Short mmCIF file of C-alpha atoms and ligand atoms in Angstrom, two decimals:
data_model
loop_
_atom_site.label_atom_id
_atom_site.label_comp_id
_atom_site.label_asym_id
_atom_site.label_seq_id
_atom_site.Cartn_x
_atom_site.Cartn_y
_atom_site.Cartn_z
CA UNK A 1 -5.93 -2.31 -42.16
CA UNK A 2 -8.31 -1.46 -39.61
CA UNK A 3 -9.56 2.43 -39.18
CA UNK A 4 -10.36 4.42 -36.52
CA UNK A 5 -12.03 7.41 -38.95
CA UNK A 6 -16.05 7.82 -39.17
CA UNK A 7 -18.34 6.71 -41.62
CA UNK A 8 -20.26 9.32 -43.59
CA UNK A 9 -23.69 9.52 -43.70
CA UNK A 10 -25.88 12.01 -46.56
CA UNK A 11 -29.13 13.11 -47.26
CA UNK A 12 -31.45 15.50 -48.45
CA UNK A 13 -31.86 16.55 -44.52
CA UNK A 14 -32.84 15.23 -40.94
CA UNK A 15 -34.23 12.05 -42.98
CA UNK A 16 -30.46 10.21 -43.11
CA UNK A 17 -30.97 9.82 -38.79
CA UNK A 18 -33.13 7.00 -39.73
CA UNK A 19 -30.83 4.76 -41.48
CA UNK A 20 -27.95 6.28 -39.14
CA UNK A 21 -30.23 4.70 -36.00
CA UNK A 22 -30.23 1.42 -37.19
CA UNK A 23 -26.36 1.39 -38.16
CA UNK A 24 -25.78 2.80 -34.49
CA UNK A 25 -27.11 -0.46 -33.24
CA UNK A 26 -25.19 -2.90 -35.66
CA UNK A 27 -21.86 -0.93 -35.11
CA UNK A 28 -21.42 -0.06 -31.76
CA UNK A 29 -18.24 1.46 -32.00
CA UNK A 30 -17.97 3.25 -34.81
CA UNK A 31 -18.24 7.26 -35.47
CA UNK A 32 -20.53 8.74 -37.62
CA UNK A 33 -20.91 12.00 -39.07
CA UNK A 34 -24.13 13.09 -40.81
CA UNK A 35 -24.48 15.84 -43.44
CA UNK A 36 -28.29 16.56 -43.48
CA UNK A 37 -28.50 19.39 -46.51
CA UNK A 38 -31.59 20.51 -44.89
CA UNK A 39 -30.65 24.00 -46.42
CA UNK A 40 -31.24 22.83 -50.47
CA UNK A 41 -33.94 20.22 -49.38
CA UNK A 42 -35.98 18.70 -50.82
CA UNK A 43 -34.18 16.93 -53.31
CA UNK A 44 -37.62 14.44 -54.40
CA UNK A 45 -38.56 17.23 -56.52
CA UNK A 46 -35.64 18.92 -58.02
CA UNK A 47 -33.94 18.23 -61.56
CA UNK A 48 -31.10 15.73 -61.97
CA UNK A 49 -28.36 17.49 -62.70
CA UNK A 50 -29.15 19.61 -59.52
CA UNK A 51 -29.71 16.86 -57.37
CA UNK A 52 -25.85 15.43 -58.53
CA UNK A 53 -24.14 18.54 -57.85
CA UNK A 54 -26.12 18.92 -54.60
CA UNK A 55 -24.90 15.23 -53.44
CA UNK A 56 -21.30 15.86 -54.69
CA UNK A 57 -20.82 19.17 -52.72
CA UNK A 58 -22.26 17.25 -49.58
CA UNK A 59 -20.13 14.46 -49.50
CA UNK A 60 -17.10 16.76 -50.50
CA UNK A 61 -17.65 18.39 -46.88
CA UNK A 62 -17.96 14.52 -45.39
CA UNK A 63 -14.46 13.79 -47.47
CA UNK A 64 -12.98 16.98 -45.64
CA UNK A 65 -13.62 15.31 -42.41
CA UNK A 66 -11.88 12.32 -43.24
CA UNK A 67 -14.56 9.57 -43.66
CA UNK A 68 -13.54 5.89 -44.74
CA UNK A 69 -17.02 5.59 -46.42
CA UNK A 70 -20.10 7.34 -47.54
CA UNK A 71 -23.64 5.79 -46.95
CA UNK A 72 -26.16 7.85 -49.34
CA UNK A 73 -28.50 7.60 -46.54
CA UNK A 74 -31.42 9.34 -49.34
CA UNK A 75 -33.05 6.97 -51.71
CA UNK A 76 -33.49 10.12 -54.30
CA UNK A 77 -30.24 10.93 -53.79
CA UNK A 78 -28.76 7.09 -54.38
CA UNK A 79 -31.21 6.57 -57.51
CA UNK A 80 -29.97 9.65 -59.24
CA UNK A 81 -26.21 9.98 -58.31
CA UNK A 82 -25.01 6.75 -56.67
CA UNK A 83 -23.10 5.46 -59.65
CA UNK A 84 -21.65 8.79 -60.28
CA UNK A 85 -19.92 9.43 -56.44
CA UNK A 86 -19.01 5.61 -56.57
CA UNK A 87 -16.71 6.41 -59.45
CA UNK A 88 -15.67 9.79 -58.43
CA UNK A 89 -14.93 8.64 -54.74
CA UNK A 90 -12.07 6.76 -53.68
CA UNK A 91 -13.39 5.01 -51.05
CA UNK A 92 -16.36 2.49 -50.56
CA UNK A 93 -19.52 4.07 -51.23
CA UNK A 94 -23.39 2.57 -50.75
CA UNK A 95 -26.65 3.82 -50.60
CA UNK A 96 -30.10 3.25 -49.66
CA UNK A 97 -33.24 1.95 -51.99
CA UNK A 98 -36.95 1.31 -51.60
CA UNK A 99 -37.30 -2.45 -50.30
CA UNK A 100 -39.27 -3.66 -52.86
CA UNK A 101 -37.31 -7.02 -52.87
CA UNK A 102 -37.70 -7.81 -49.02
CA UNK A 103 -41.48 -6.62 -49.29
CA UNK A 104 -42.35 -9.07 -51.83
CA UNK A 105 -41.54 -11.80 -49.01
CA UNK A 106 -43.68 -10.10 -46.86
CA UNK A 107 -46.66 -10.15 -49.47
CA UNK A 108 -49.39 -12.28 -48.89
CA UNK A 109 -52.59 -11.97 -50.81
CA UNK A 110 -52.47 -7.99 -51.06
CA UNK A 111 -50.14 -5.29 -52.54
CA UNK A 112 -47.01 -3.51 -51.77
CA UNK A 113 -47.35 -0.10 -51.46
CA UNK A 114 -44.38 1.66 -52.14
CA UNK A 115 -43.80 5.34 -51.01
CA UNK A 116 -41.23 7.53 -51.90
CA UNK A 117 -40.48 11.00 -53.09
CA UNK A 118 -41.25 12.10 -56.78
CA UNK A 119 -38.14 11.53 -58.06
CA UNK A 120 -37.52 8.34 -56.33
CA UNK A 121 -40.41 6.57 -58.37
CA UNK A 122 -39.28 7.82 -61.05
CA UNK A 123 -35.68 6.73 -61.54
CA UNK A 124 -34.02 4.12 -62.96
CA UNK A 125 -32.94 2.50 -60.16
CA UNK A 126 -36.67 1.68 -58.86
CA UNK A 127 -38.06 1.22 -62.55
CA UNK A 128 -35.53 -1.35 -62.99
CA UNK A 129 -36.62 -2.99 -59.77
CA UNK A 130 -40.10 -3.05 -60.92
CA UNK A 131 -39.00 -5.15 -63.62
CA UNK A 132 -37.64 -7.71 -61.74
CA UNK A 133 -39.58 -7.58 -58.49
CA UNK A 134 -42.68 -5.24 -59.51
CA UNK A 135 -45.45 -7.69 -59.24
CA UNK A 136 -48.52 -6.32 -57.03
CA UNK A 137 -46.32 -3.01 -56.25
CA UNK A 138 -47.95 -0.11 -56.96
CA UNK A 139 -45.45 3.14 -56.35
CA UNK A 140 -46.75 6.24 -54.97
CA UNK A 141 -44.70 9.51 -55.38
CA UNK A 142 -45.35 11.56 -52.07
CA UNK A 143 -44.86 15.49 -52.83
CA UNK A 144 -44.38 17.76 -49.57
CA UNK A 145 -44.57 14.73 -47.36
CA UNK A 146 -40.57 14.86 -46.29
CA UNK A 147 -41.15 18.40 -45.40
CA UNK A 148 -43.10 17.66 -42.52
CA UNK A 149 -40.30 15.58 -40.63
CA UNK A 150 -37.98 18.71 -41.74
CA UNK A 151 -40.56 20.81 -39.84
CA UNK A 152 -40.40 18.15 -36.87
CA UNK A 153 -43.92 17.81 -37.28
CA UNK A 154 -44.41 13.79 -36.99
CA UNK A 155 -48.40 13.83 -35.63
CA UNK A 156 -50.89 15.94 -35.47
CA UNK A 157 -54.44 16.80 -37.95
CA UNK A 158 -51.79 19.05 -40.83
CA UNK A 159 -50.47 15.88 -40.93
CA UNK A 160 -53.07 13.78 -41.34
CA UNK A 161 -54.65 15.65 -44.13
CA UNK A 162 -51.80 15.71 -46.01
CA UNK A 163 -51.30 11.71 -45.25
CA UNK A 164 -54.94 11.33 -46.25
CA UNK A 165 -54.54 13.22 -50.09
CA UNK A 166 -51.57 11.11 -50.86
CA UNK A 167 -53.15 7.74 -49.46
CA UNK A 168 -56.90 8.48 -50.41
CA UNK A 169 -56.72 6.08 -54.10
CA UNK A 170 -55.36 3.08 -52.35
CA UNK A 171 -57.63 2.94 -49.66
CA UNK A 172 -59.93 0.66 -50.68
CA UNK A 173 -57.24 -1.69 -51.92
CA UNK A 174 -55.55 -4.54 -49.77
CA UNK A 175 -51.95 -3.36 -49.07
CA UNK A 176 -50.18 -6.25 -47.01
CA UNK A 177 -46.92 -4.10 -47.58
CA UNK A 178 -45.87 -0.40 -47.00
CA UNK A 179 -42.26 -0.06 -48.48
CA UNK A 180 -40.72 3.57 -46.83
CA UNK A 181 -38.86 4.68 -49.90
CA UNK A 182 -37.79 7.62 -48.45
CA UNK A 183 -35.53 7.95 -45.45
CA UNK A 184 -37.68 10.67 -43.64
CA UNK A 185 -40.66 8.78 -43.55
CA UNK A 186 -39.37 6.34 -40.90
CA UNK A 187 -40.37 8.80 -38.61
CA UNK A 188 -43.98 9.07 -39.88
CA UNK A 189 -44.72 5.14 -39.56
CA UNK A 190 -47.33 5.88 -36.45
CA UNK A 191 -48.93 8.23 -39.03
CA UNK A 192 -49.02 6.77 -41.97
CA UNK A 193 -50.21 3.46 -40.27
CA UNK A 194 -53.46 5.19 -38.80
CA UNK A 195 -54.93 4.46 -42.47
CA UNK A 196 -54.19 0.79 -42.46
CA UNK A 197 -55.39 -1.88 -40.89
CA UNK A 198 -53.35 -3.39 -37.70
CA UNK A 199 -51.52 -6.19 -39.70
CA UNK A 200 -50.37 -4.30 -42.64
CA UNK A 201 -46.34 -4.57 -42.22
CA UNK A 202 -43.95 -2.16 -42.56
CA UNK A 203 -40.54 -1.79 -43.79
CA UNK A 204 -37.45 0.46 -45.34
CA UNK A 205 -34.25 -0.09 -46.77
CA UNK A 206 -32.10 0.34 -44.11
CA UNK A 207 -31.61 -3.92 -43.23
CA UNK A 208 -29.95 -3.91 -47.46
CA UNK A 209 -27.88 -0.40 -46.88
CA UNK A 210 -26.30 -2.09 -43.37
CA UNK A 211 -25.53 -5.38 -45.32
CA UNK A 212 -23.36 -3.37 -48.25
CA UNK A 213 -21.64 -1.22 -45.57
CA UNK A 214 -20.96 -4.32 -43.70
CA UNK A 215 -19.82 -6.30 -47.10
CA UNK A 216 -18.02 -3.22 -48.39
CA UNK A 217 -15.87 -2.51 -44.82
CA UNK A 218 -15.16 -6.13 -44.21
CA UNK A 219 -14.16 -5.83 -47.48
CA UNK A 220 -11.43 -3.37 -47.89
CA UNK A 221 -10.87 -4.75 -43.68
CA UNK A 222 -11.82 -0.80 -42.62
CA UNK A 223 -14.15 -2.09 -39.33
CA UNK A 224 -12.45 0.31 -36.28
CA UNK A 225 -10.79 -2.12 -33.86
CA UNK A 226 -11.01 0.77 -30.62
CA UNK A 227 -14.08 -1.41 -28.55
CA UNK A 228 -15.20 1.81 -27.25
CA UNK A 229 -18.55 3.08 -28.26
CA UNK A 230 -18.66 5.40 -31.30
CA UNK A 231 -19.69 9.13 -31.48
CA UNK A 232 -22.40 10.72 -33.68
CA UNK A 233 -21.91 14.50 -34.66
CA UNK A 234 -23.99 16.09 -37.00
CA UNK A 235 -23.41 18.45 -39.83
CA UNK A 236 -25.79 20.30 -41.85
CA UNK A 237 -26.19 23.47 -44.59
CA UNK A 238 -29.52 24.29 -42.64
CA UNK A 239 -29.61 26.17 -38.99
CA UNK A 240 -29.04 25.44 -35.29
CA UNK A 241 -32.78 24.11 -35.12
CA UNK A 242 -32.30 21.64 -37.88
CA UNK A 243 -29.14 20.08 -35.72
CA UNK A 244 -31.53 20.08 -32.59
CA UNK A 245 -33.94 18.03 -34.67
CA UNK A 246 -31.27 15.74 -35.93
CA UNK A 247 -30.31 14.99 -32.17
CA UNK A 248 -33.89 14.74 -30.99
CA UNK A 249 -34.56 11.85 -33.63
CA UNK A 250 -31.31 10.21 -32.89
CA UNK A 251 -32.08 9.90 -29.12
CA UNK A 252 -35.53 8.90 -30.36
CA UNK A 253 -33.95 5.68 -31.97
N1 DGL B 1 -34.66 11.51 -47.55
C1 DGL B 1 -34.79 11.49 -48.94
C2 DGL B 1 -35.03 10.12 -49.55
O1 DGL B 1 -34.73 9.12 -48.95
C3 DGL B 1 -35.40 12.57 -49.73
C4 DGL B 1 -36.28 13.62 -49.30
C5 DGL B 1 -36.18 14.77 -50.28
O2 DGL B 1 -35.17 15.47 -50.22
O3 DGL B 1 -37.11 14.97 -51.08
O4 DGL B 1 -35.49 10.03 -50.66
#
């Protein structure tokens, strides 16, 4: 039956706008709420177990507000505790990965450079990727890199420096692909492309997250049939300024 109550969106922090954006523009009408948990962030470089019980208390306050599904809009958060919420949940839930798959169409002669946080190259999910679709990927873990789009720094020379220890070792290399494995850096694309060349492409996960939300509500026949356009509210464990931040990168797009 069809459902007028919001879709959830999670993540480690202000990074989950990004994927929220680009549903926005494929469901018009539907309401969202985001739970940014800007407060325990980062999640890239905390342990397992903590990371689950973070990502379970989070979508517990996005089940209090009624949601008819959760989008793990956090590619740590999805490789470590996807599989658990989907069986604890009862109702669709779907999450967001590095797009190692759609890069390697992308490939040419080059590599696919693959950032994410340190946990996200790590975990299972992405390892098992790599052994299906890991030819000419080369993953870079990207430590204090989300913390700058927390900060709502997204330019500027602290930035760069930063950019330019992580990227320094592929330099020199032909990357044809950069795969955004984290849902923050979205908003660092003008930065992070300074250090490649004009044609090297870029892409996230986001296209592969809206095509399970779409499967999964067409599914279980959950789309909202009110053909009004939908509100966004944000939610958060961090302060007033992180919900300022969230708003400024929504209106952003
Ligand atoms: N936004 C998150 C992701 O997609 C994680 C950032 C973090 O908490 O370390 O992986």
């Amino acid at each position: 039956m069809p459902s007028n109550a919001p879709i959830g969106f999670l993540d480690s922090g202000v990074g989950g706008v990004s994927v929220l954006n680009a549903a926005r523009k494929a469901l018009p009408y539907e309401d969202f709420i985001l739970y940014g948990d800007s407060g325990n962030a980062p999640y890239g470089t905390k342990p397992e177990e903590q990371v689950i019980s973070l990502v379970r208390a989070a979508a517990q306050e996005l089940m209090q507000q009624g949601i008819k599904a959760l989008v793990i809009a956090c590619n740590t958060a999805t490789g470590i505790a996807l599989a658990a919420m989907q069986k604890e949940l009862p109702i669709p839930v779907v999450g967001i990965l590095p797009a190692i798959r759609p890069a390697q169409k992308l490939r040419k002669d080059g590599e696919i450079l693959v950032m994410g946080t340190p946990n996200t190259v790590k975990t299972k999910a992405v390892l098992q990727l790599m052994e299906t679709d890991g030819q000419h990927v080369l993953l870079l873990g990207c430590p204090g890199l989300m913390e700058f789009v927390e900060k709502g720094e997204l330019s500027g020379p602290r930035l760069h420096a930063h950019l330019e220890g992580l990227l320094k070792p592929y330099l020199n290399t032909k990357i044809d692909v950069v795969a955004l494995g984290c849902t923050h850096y979205p908003f660092l694309q003008s930065a992070i492309a300074e250090f490649f060349p004009e044609e090297t492409q870029f892409i996230d996960g986001s296209t592969l997250t809206l095509e399970e939300l779409n499967a999964a509500l067409t599914e279980k026949d959950l789309y909202t049939d009110k053909k009004t356009p939908g509100t966004t509210r944000f939610m958060t464990s961090g302060g007033e300024d992180t919900l300022q931040l969230m708003d400024m990168l929504h209106k952003q797009g």
